[in-house]
Amino acid sequence: MQINDIQLKQLIEASLFVMGKPLSIKAIKETVLVKFDVSRVRIKSCLDELQQDYQERGVQLVEVASGYRFQTQELLSEFLQPLWQEKSPKYSRATLETLAVIAYKQPVTRGDIEHVRGVAVSSHIIKSLADRHWVKTVGHKEVPGRPALYATTTEFLSYFGLKTLADLPSLTDDESLQALFEKVSLAPQQTEESN
């Protein structure tokens, strides 16, 4: 079945609005366009046009790791905050530091994270990151006890508006990463729950 360029653009735009999460070209082709004979190149071209159309608007079409999504311009977020009754979930410093170590050093074991942070890592922190689908187990290290190796997911990249890990701010060496958590190792030893 054929579809003209205007209809194609409208259908892709509408599907991105109603989904509420990123859609890949493959997902678009296999769902809303399954009945039509449309190439991946044509879909990509349509997405590029939509990105141009929305460039100067309050809502933009952006590409993240798991596909394309509409989101508000960052500079408007301060003004849009009153629209949300609920506050965004707050994450403890320990959780964010653990996530940063995984993101920058992956794949890592819990012991690797503890070495960088200088404090024990609660299993609750790893579980909450896994429940959020920001980290996953990608294997086991070939040492006694075979500890799990953790890495970030495409959901992590998408949540933080990244296409790839290369989009993370650069840390040039282990010392840079260690310096990021210098205050933690200087602070008195605390349990993860109190962090």
mmCIF file with all atom_site columns, C-alpha atoms in Angstrom:
data_model
loop_
_atom_site.group_PDB
_atom_site.id
_atom_site.type_symbol
_atom_site.label_atom_id
_atom_site.label_alt_id
_atom_site.label_comp_id
_atom_site.label_asym_id
_atom_site.label_entity_id
_atom_site.label_seq_id
_atom_site.pdbx_PDB_ins_code
_atom_site.Cartn_x
_atom_site.Cartn_y
_atom_site.Cartn_z
_atom_site.occupancy
_atom_site.B_iso_or_equiv
_atom_site.pdbx_formal_charge
_atom_site.auth_seq_id
_atom_site.auth_comp_id
_atom_site.auth_asym_id
_atom_site.auth_atom_id
_atom_site.pdbx_PDB_model_num
ATOM 1   C CA . MET A 1 1   ? 0.000  0.000   0.000  1.00 0.00 ? 1   MET A CA 1
ATOM 2   C CA . GLN A 1 2   ? 1.301  3.486   -0.861 1.00 0.00 ? 2   GLN A CA 1
ATOM 3   C CA . ILE A 1 3   ? 1.299  6.637   1.277  1.00 0.00 ? 3   ILE A CA 1
ATOM 4   C CA . ASN A 1 4   ? 2.125  10.155  0.096  1.00 0.00 ? 4   ASN A CA 1
ATOM 5   C CA . ASP A 1 5   ? 4.758  12.335  1.790  1.00 0.00 ? 5   ASP A CA 1
ATOM 6   C CA . ILE A 1 6   ? 2.258  14.571  3.619  1.00 0.00 ? 6   ILE A CA 1
ATOM 7   C CA . GLN A 1 7   ? 0.340  11.597  5.031  1.00 0.00 ? 7   GLN A CA 1
ATOM 8   C CA . LEU A 1 8   ? 3.586  9.877   6.005  1.00 0.00 ? 8   LEU A CA 1
ATOM 9   C CA . LYS A 1 9   ? 4.799  12.941  7.868  1.00 0.00 ? 9   LYS A CA 1
ATOM 10  C CA . GLN A 1 10  ? 1.444  13.337  9.637  1.00 0.00 ? 10  GLN A CA 1
ATOM 11  C CA . LEU A 1 11  ? 1.332  9.683   10.680 1.00 0.00 ? 11  LEU A CA 1
ATOM 12  C CA . ILE A 1 12  ? 4.895  9.689   12.025 1.00 0.00 ? 12  ILE A CA 1
ATOM 13  C CA . GLU A 1 13  ? 4.325  12.984  13.861 1.00 0.00 ? 13  GLU A CA 1
ATOM 14  C CA . ALA A 1 14  ? 1.084  11.736  15.432 1.00 0.00 ? 14  ALA A CA 1
ATOM 15  C CA . SER A 1 15  ? 2.623  8.413   16.479 1.00 0.00 ? 15  SER A CA 1
ATOM 16  C CA . LEU A 1 16  ? 5.509  10.196  18.236 1.00 0.00 ? 16  LEU A CA 1
ATOM 17  C CA . PHE A 1 17  ? 3.067  12.447  20.097 1.00 0.00 ? 17  PHE A CA 1
ATOM 18  C CA . VAL A 1 18  ? 0.823  9.645   21.328 1.00 0.00 ? 18  VAL A CA 1
ATOM 19  C CA . MET A 1 19  ? 3.574  7.223   22.379 1.00 0.00 ? 19  MET A CA 1
ATOM 20  C CA . GLY A 1 20  ? 5.096  9.294   25.138 1.00 0.00 ? 20  GLY A CA 1
ATOM 21  C CA . LYS A 1 21  ? 8.396  7.435   24.782 1.00 0.00 ? 21  LYS A CA 1
ATOM 22  C CA . PRO A 1 22  ? 11.071 7.258   22.094 1.00 0.00 ? 22  PRO A CA 1
ATOM 23  C CA . LEU A 1 23  ? 10.286 5.340   18.905 1.00 0.00 ? 23  LEU A CA 1
ATOM 24  C CA . SER A 1 24  ? 12.994 3.917   16.665 1.00 0.00 ? 24  SER A CA 1
ATOM 25  C CA . ILE A 1 25  ? 12.723 3.900   12.873 1.00 0.00 ? 25  ILE A CA 1
ATOM 26  C CA . LYS A 1 26  ? 12.325 0.123   13.091 1.00 0.00 ? 26  LYS A CA 1
ATOM 27  C CA . ALA A 1 27  ? 9.449  0.445   15.598 1.00 0.00 ? 27  ALA A CA 1
ATOM 28  C CA . ILE A 1 28  ? 7.697  3.057   13.428 1.00 0.00 ? 28  ILE A CA 1
ATOM 29  C CA . LYS A 1 29  ? 8.071  0.839   10.342 1.00 0.00 ? 29  LYS A CA 1
ATOM 30  C CA . GLU A 1 30  ? 6.809  -2.273  12.170 1.00 0.00 ? 30  GLU A CA 1
ATOM 31  C CA . THR A 1 31  ? 3.799  -0.627  13.855 1.00 0.00 ? 31  THR A CA 1
ATOM 32  C CA . VAL A 1 32  ? 2.041  2.391   12.342 1.00 0.00 ? 32  VAL A CA 1
ATOM 33  C CA . LEU A 1 33  ? 3.585  1.882   8.900  1.00 0.00 ? 33  LEU A CA 1
ATOM 34  C CA . VAL A 1 34  ? 3.287  -1.897  8.743  1.00 0.00 ? 34  VAL A CA 1
ATOM 35  C CA . LYS A 1 35  ? 0.566  -1.705  6.052  1.00 0.00 ? 35  LYS A CA 1
ATOM 36  C CA . PHE A 1 36  ? 2.556  0.699   3.873  1.00 0.00 ? 36  PHE A CA 1
ATOM 37  C CA . ASP A 1 37  ? 5.506  0.204   1.551  1.00 0.00 ? 37  ASP A CA 1
ATOM 38  C CA . VAL A 1 38  ? 7.910  2.738   3.103  1.00 0.00 ? 38  VAL A CA 1
ATOM 39  C CA . SER A 1 39  ? 11.699 2.440   3.229  1.00 0.00 ? 39  SER A CA 1
ATOM 40  C CA . ARG A 1 40  ? 13.809 3.209   6.307  1.00 0.00 ? 40  ARG A CA 1
ATOM 41  C CA . VAL A 1 41  ? 15.502 5.964   4.273  1.00 0.00 ? 41  VAL A CA 1
ATOM 42  C CA . ARG A 1 42  ? 12.148 7.634   3.576  1.00 0.00 ? 42  ARG A CA 1
ATOM 43  C CA . ILE A 1 43  ? 11.173 7.411   7.260  1.00 0.00 ? 43  ILE A CA 1
ATOM 44  C CA . LYS A 1 44  ? 14.528 8.938   8.279  1.00 0.00 ? 44  LYS A CA 1
ATOM 45  C CA . SER A 1 45  ? 14.062 11.727  5.735  1.00 0.00 ? 45  SER A CA 1
ATOM 46  C CA . CYS A 1 46  ? 10.610 12.454  7.160  1.00 0.00 ? 46  CYS A CA 1
ATOM 47  C CA . LEU A 1 47  ? 12.033 12.537  10.709 1.00 0.00 ? 47  LEU A CA 1
ATOM 48  C CA . ASP A 1 48  ? 14.739 14.970  9.548  1.00 0.00 ? 48  ASP A CA 1
ATOM 49  C CA . GLU A 1 49  ? 12.028 17.243  8.091  1.00 0.00 ? 49  GLU A CA 1
ATOM 50  C CA . LEU A 1 50  ? 10.060 17.094  11.327 1.00 0.00 ? 50  LEU A CA 1
ATOM 51  C CA . GLN A 1 51  ? 13.186 18.021  13.302 1.00 0.00 ? 51  GLN A CA 1
ATOM 52  C CA . GLN A 1 52  ? 13.590 21.090  11.071 1.00 0.00 ? 52  GLN A CA 1
ATOM 53  C CA . ASP A 1 53  ? 9.887  21.984  11.400 1.00 0.00 ? 53  ASP A CA 1
ATOM 54  C CA . TYR A 1 54  ? 10.096 21.954  15.210 1.00 0.00 ? 54  TYR A CA 1
ATOM 55  C CA . GLN A 1 55  ? 13.531 23.560  15.575 1.00 0.00 ? 55  GLN A CA 1
ATOM 56  C CA . GLU A 1 56  ? 12.249 27.010  16.625 1.00 0.00 ? 56  GLU A CA 1
ATOM 57  C CA . ARG A 1 57  ? 9.208  25.820  18.581 1.00 0.00 ? 57  ARG A CA 1
ATOM 58  C CA . GLY A 1 58  ? 8.629  25.142  22.275 1.00 0.00 ? 58  GLY A CA 1
ATOM 59  C CA . VAL A 1 59  ? 8.569  21.417  21.527 1.00 0.00 ? 59  VAL A CA 1
ATOM 60  C CA . GLN A 1 60  ? 11.408 19.779  19.622 1.00 0.00 ? 60  GLN A CA 1
ATOM 61  C CA . LEU A 1 61  ? 11.898 16.399  17.994 1.00 0.00 ? 61  LEU A CA 1
ATOM 62  C CA . VAL A 1 62  ? 15.136 14.903  19.299 1.00 0.00 ? 62  VAL A CA 1
ATOM 63  C CA . GLU A 1 63  ? 16.975 11.664  18.646 1.00 0.00 ? 63  GLU A CA 1
ATOM 64  C CA . VAL A 1 64  ? 18.092 9.710   21.704 1.00 0.00 ? 64  VAL A CA 1
ATOM 65  C CA . ALA A 1 65  ? 19.574 6.235   22.062 1.00 0.00 ? 65  ALA A CA 1
ATOM 66  C CA . SER A 1 66  ? 16.272 4.386   21.811 1.00 0.00 ? 66  SER A CA 1
ATOM 67  C CA . GLY A 1 67  ? 14.754 6.448   19.008 1.00 0.00 ? 67  GLY A CA 1
ATOM 68  C CA . TYR A 1 68  ? 12.997 9.762   18.427 1.00 0.00 ? 68  TYR A CA 1
ATOM 69  C CA . ARG A 1 69  ? 10.786 11.685  20.849 1.00 0.00 ? 69  ARG A CA 1
ATOM 70  C CA . PHE A 1 70  ? 9.200  15.064  21.300 1.00 0.00 ? 70  PHE A CA 1
ATOM 71  C CA . GLN A 1 71  ? 10.377 17.072  24.290 1.00 0.00 ? 71  GLN A CA 1
ATOM 72  C CA . THR A 1 72  ? 10.174 20.655  25.438 1.00 0.00 ? 72  THR A CA 1
ATOM 73  C CA . GLN A 1 73  ? 13.068 23.000  24.896 1.00 0.00 ? 73  GLN A CA 1
ATOM 74  C CA . GLU A 1 74  ? 15.370 22.921  27.907 1.00 0.00 ? 74  GLU A CA 1
ATOM 75  C CA . LEU A 1 75  ? 15.272 26.683  28.375 1.00 0.00 ? 75  LEU A CA 1
ATOM 76  C CA . LEU A 1 76  ? 11.503 26.494  29.012 1.00 0.00 ? 76  LEU A CA 1
ATOM 77  C CA . SER A 1 77  ? 11.646 23.941  31.850 1.00 0.00 ? 77  SER A CA 1
ATOM 78  C CA . GLU A 1 78  ? 11.793 26.571  34.627 1.00 0.00 ? 78  GLU A CA 1
ATOM 79  C CA . PHE A 1 79  ? 8.566  28.153  33.359 1.00 0.00 ? 79  PHE A CA 1
ATOM 80  C CA . LEU A 1 80  ? 6.800  24.812  32.873 1.00 0.00 ? 80  LEU A CA 1
ATOM 81  C CA . GLN A 1 81  ? 7.540  23.477  36.384 1.00 0.00 ? 81  GLN A CA 1
ATOM 82  C CA . PRO A 1 82  ? 4.281  24.815  37.924 1.00 0.00 ? 82  PRO A CA 1
ATOM 83  C CA . LEU A 1 83  ? 2.310  22.522  35.578 1.00 0.00 ? 83  LEU A CA 1
ATOM 84  C CA . TRP A 1 84  ? 3.498  19.406  37.388 1.00 0.00 ? 84  TRP A CA 1
ATOM 85  C CA . GLN A 1 85  ? 1.771  18.598  40.664 1.00 0.00 ? 85  GLN A CA 1
ATOM 86  C CA . GLU A 1 86  ? 4.279  15.866  41.431 1.00 0.00 ? 86  GLU A CA 1
ATOM 87  C CA . LYS A 1 87  ? 7.926  16.543  42.005 1.00 0.00 ? 87  LYS A CA 1
ATOM 88  C CA . SER A 1 88  ? 10.465 14.577  40.040 1.00 0.00 ? 88  SER A CA 1
ATOM 89  C CA . PRO A 1 89  ? 11.897 11.714  42.048 1.00 0.00 ? 89  PRO A CA 1
ATOM 90  C CA . LYS A 1 90  ? 14.933 12.742  44.063 1.00 0.00 ? 90  LYS A CA 1
ATOM 91  C CA . TYR A 1 91  ? 17.926 10.431  44.046 1.00 0.00 ? 91  TYR A CA 1
ATOM 92  C CA . SER A 1 92  ? 20.455 10.253  46.824 1.00 0.00 ? 92  SER A CA 1
ATOM 93  C CA . ARG A 1 93  ? 23.991 11.357  46.228 1.00 0.00 ? 93  ARG A CA 1
ATOM 94  C CA . ALA A 1 94  ? 25.089 7.727   46.703 1.00 0.00 ? 94  ALA A CA 1
ATOM 95  C CA . THR A 1 95  ? 22.707 6.588   43.953 1.00 0.00 ? 95  THR A CA 1
ATOM 96  C CA . LEU A 1 96  ? 23.878 9.245   41.504 1.00 0.00 ? 96  LEU A CA 1
ATOM 97  C CA . GLU A 1 97  ? 27.547 8.571   42.259 1.00 0.00 ? 97  GLU A CA 1
ATOM 98  C CA . THR A 1 98  ? 27.014 4.831   41.747 1.00 0.00 ? 98  THR A CA 1
ATOM 99  C CA . LEU A 1 99  ? 25.275 5.526   38.431 1.00 0.00 ? 99  LEU A CA 1
ATOM 100 C CA . ALA A 1 100 ? 28.122 7.826   37.346 1.00 0.00 ? 100 ALA A CA 1
ATOM 101 C CA . VAL A 1 101 ? 30.766 5.197   38.128 1.00 0.00 ? 101 VAL A CA 1
ATOM 102 C CA . ILE A 1 102 ? 28.830 2.578   36.148 1.00 0.00 ? 102 ILE A CA 1
ATOM 103 C CA . ALA A 1 103 ? 28.337 4.970   33.215 1.00 0.00 ? 103 ALA A CA 1
ATOM 104 C CA . TYR A 1 104 ? 31.979 6.014   32.998 1.00 0.00 ? 104 TYR A CA 1
ATOM 105 C CA . LYS A 1 105 ? 33.737 2.762   33.917 1.00 0.00 ? 105 LYS A CA 1
ATOM 106 C CA . GLN A 1 106 ? 31.405 0.064   32.551 1.00 0.00 ? 106 GLN A CA 1
ATOM 107 C CA . PRO A 1 107 ? 31.303 -2.830  32.760 1.00 0.00 ? 107 PRO A CA 1
ATOM 108 C CA . VAL A 1 108 ? 32.019 -2.724  36.510 1.00 0.00 ? 108 VAL A CA 1
ATOM 109 C CA . THR A 1 109 ? 31.500 -4.919  39.534 1.00 0.00 ? 109 THR A CA 1
ATOM 110 C CA . ARG A 1 110 ? 30.100 -3.739  42.839 1.00 0.00 ? 110 ARG A CA 1
ATOM 111 C CA . GLY A 1 111 ? 33.663 -3.975  44.194 1.00 0.00 ? 111 GLY A CA 1
ATOM 112 C CA . ASP A 1 112 ? 34.902 -1.659  41.428 1.00 0.00 ? 112 ASP A CA 1
ATOM 113 C CA . ILE A 1 113 ? 32.223 0.882   42.361 1.00 0.00 ? 113 ILE A CA 1
ATOM 114 C CA . GLU A 1 114 ? 33.135 0.633   46.040 1.00 0.00 ? 114 GLU A CA 1
ATOM 115 C CA . HIS A 1 115 ? 36.813 1.124   45.179 1.00 0.00 ? 115 HIS A CA 1
ATOM 116 C CA . VAL A 1 116 ? 36.104 4.353   43.278 1.00 0.00 ? 116 VAL A CA 1
ATOM 117 C CA . ARG A 1 117 ? 33.553 5.725   45.762 1.00 0.00 ? 117 ARG A CA 1
ATOM 118 C CA . GLY A 1 118 ? 35.475 4.662   48.866 1.00 0.00 ? 118 GLY A CA 1
ATOM 119 C CA . VAL A 1 119 ? 32.323 3.372   50.629 1.00 0.00 ? 119 VAL A CA 1
ATOM 120 C CA . ALA A 1 120 ? 30.205 0.236   50.510 1.00 0.00 ? 120 ALA A CA 1
ATOM 121 C CA . VAL A 1 121 ? 27.443 0.118   47.891 1.00 0.00 ? 121 VAL A CA 1
ATOM 122 C CA . SER A 1 122 ? 24.058 -0.971  49.174 1.00 0.00 ? 122 SER A CA 1
ATOM 123 C CA . SER A 1 123 ? 22.271 -3.657  47.159 1.00 0.00 ? 123 SER A CA 1
ATOM 124 C CA . HIS A 1 124 ? 19.223 -1.359  47.378 1.00 0.00 ? 124 HIS A CA 1
ATOM 125 C CA . ILE A 1 125 ? 21.019 1.214   45.196 1.00 0.00 ? 125 ILE A CA 1
ATOM 126 C CA . ILE A 1 126 ? 21.879 -1.326  42.501 1.00 0.00 ? 126 ILE A CA 1
ATOM 127 C CA . LYS A 1 127 ? 18.316 -2.690  42.651 1.00 0.00 ? 127 LYS A CA 1
ATOM 128 C CA . SER A 1 128 ? 16.755 0.780   42.332 1.00 0.00 ? 128 SER A CA 1
ATOM 129 C CA . LEU A 1 129 ? 18.937 1.553   39.281 1.00 0.00 ? 129 LEU A CA 1
ATOM 130 C CA . ALA A 1 130 ? 18.006 -1.806  37.750 1.00 0.00 ? 130 ALA A CA 1
ATOM 131 C CA . ASP A 1 131 ? 14.298 -1.277  38.541 1.00 0.00 ? 131 ASP A CA 1
ATOM 132 C CA . ARG A 1 132 ? 14.535 2.073   36.779 1.00 0.00 ? 132 ARG A CA 1
ATOM 133 C CA . HIS A 1 133 ? 16.075 0.209   33.782 1.00 0.00 ? 133 HIS A CA 1
ATOM 134 C CA . TRP A 1 134 ? 19.145 2.439   33.877 1.00 0.00 ? 134 TRP A CA 1
ATOM 135 C CA . VAL A 1 135 ? 21.604 -0.401  34.582 1.00 0.00 ? 135 VAL A CA 1
ATOM 136 C CA . LYS A 1 136 ? 21.657 -4.110  33.883 1.00 0.00 ? 136 LYS A CA 1
ATOM 137 C CA . THR A 1 137 ? 23.858 -7.110  34.497 1.00 0.00 ? 137 THR A CA 1
ATOM 138 C CA . VAL A 1 138 ? 25.907 -7.807  31.377 1.00 0.00 ? 138 VAL A CA 1
ATOM 139 C CA . GLY A 1 139 ? 27.931 -10.775 32.604 1.00 0.00 ? 139 GLY A CA 1
ATOM 140 C CA . HIS A 1 140 ? 30.174 -11.960 35.395 1.00 0.00 ? 140 HIS A CA 1
ATOM 141 C CA . LYS A 1 141 ? 33.834 -11.227 36.039 1.00 0.00 ? 141 LYS A CA 1
ATOM 142 C CA . GLU A 1 142 ? 36.058 -14.299 35.787 1.00 0.00 ? 142 GLU A CA 1
ATOM 143 C CA . VAL A 1 143 ? 37.429 -14.108 39.328 1.00 0.00 ? 143 VAL A CA 1
ATOM 144 C CA . PRO A 1 144 ? 36.549 -16.054 42.480 1.00 0.00 ? 144 PRO A CA 1
ATOM 145 C CA . GLY A 1 145 ? 32.908 -15.474 43.364 1.00 0.00 ? 145 GLY A CA 1
ATOM 146 C CA . ARG A 1 146 ? 32.123 -14.396 39.783 1.00 0.00 ? 146 ARG A CA 1
ATOM 147 C CA . PRO A 1 147 ? 30.696 -10.959 40.688 1.00 0.00 ? 147 PRO A CA 1
ATOM 148 C CA . ALA A 1 148 ? 28.110 -9.426  38.380 1.00 0.00 ? 148 ALA A CA 1
ATOM 149 C CA . LEU A 1 149 ? 29.264 -6.848  35.829 1.00 0.00 ? 149 LEU A CA 1
ATOM 150 C CA . TYR A 1 150 ? 27.005 -3.806  35.495 1.00 0.00 ? 150 TYR A CA 1
ATOM 151 C CA . ALA A 1 151 ? 26.536 -1.483  32.518 1.00 0.00 ? 151 ALA A CA 1
ATOM 152 C CA . THR A 1 152 ? 24.068 1.229   31.530 1.00 0.00 ? 152 THR A CA 1
ATOM 153 C CA . THR A 1 153 ? 21.112 0.688   29.198 1.00 0.00 ? 153 THR A CA 1
ATOM 154 C CA . THR A 1 154 ? 19.577 2.537   26.272 1.00 0.00 ? 154 THR A CA 1
ATOM 155 C CA . GLU A 1 155 ? 16.852 3.688   28.715 1.00 0.00 ? 155 GLU A CA 1
ATOM 156 C CA . PHE A 1 156 ? 19.600 5.423   30.732 1.00 0.00 ? 156 PHE A CA 1
ATOM 157 C CA . LEU A 1 157 ? 20.872 7.160   27.595 1.00 0.00 ? 157 LEU A CA 1
ATOM 158 C CA . SER A 1 158 ? 17.370 8.186   26.537 1.00 0.00 ? 158 SER A CA 1
ATOM 159 C CA . TYR A 1 159 ? 16.417 9.508   29.981 1.00 0.00 ? 159 TYR A CA 1
ATOM 160 C CA . PHE A 1 160 ? 19.465 11.763  30.039 1.00 0.00 ? 160 PHE A CA 1
ATOM 161 C CA . GLY A 1 161 ? 19.011 12.826  26.397 1.00 0.00 ? 161 GLY A CA 1
ATOM 162 C CA . LEU A 1 162 ? 22.082 11.018  25.058 1.00 0.00 ? 162 LEU A CA 1
ATOM 163 C CA . LYS A 1 163 ? 22.485 9.074   21.815 1.00 0.00 ? 163 LYS A CA 1
ATOM 164 C CA . THR A 1 164 ? 25.603 7.163   22.883 1.00 0.00 ? 164 THR A CA 1
ATOM 165 C CA . LEU A 1 165 ? 28.003 6.902   25.819 1.00 0.00 ? 165 LEU A CA 1
ATOM 166 C CA . ALA A 1 166 ? 30.371 9.109   23.827 1.00 0.00 ? 166 ALA A CA 1
ATOM 167 C CA . ASP A 1 167 ? 27.941 11.980  24.538 1.00 0.00 ? 167 ASP A CA 1
ATOM 168 C CA . LEU A 1 168 ? 28.767 11.833  28.277 1.00 0.00 ? 168 LEU A CA 1
ATOM 169 C CA . PRO A 1 169 ? 30.961 14.722  29.438 1.00 0.00 ? 169 PRO A CA 1
ATOM 170 C CA . SER A 1 170 ? 34.537 13.532  29.107 1.00 0.00 ? 170 SER A CA 1
ATOM 171 C CA . LEU A 1 171 ? 36.646 12.405  32.034 1.00 0.00 ? 171 LEU A CA 1
ATOM 172 C CA . THR A 1 172 ? 40.146 11.877  30.756 1.00 0.00 ? 172 THR A CA 1
ATOM 173 C CA . ASP A 1 173 ? 41.502 9.393   33.290 1.00 0.00 ? 173 ASP A CA 1
ATOM 174 C CA . ASP A 1 174 ? 40.906 7.457   36.525 1.00 0.00 ? 174 ASP A CA 1
ATOM 175 C CA . GLU A 1 175 ? 42.132 10.444  38.544 1.00 0.00 ? 175 GLU A CA 1
ATOM 176 C CA . SER A 1 176 ? 39.397 12.631  37.040 1.00 0.00 ? 176 SER A CA 1
ATOM 177 C CA . LEU A 1 177 ? 36.748 10.120  38.028 1.00 0.00 ? 177 LEU A CA 1
ATOM 178 C CA . GLN A 1 178 ? 38.257 9.766   41.497 1.00 0.00 ? 178 GLN A CA 1
ATOM 179 C CA . ALA A 1 179 ? 38.312 13.564  41.883 1.00 0.00 ? 179 ALA A CA 1
ATOM 180 C CA . LEU A 1 180 ? 34.603 13.611  41.110 1.00 0.00 ? 180 LEU A CA 1
ATOM 181 C CA . PHE A 1 181 ? 34.020 11.711  44.358 1.00 0.00 ? 181 PHE A CA 1
ATOM 182 C CA . GLU A 1 182 ? 36.831 13.199  46.440 1.00 0.00 ? 182 GLU A CA 1
ATOM 183 C CA . LYS A 1 183 ? 34.434 14.598  49.035 1.00 0.00 ? 183 LYS A CA 1
ATOM 184 C CA . VAL A 1 184 ? 32.858 11.184  49.570 1.00 0.00 ? 184 VAL A CA 1
ATOM 185 C CA . SER A 1 185 ? 36.158 9.543   50.498 1.00 0.00 ? 185 SER A CA 1
ATOM 186 C CA . LEU A 1 186 ? 37.013 12.455  52.815 1.00 0.00 ? 186 LEU A CA 1
ATOM 187 C CA . ALA A 1 187 ? 33.658 12.316  54.601 1.00 0.00 ? 187 ALA A CA 1
ATOM 188 C CA . PRO A 1 188 ? 33.216 10.075  57.663 1.00 0.00 ? 188 PRO A CA 1
ATOM 189 C CA . GLN A 1 189 ? 32.170 6.532   56.774 1.00 0.00 ? 189 GLN A CA 1
ATOM 190 C CA . GLN A 1 190 ? 28.398 6.353   56.487 1.00 0.00 ? 190 GLN A CA 1
ATOM 191 C CA . THR A 1 191 ? 26.014 3.619   55.490 1.00 0.00 ? 191 THR A CA 1
ATOM 192 C CA . GLU A 1 192 ? 24.431 3.905   52.053 1.00 0.00 ? 192 GLU A CA 1
ATOM 193 C CA . GLU A 1 193 ? 21.006 4.518   53.575 1.00 0.00 ? 193 GLU A CA 1
ATOM 194 C CA . SER A 1 194 ? 22.264 7.663   55.306 1.00 0.00 ? 194 SER A CA 1
ATOM 195 C CA . ASN A 1 195 ? 23.902 9.030   52.122 1.00 0.00 ? 195 ASN A CA 1
#
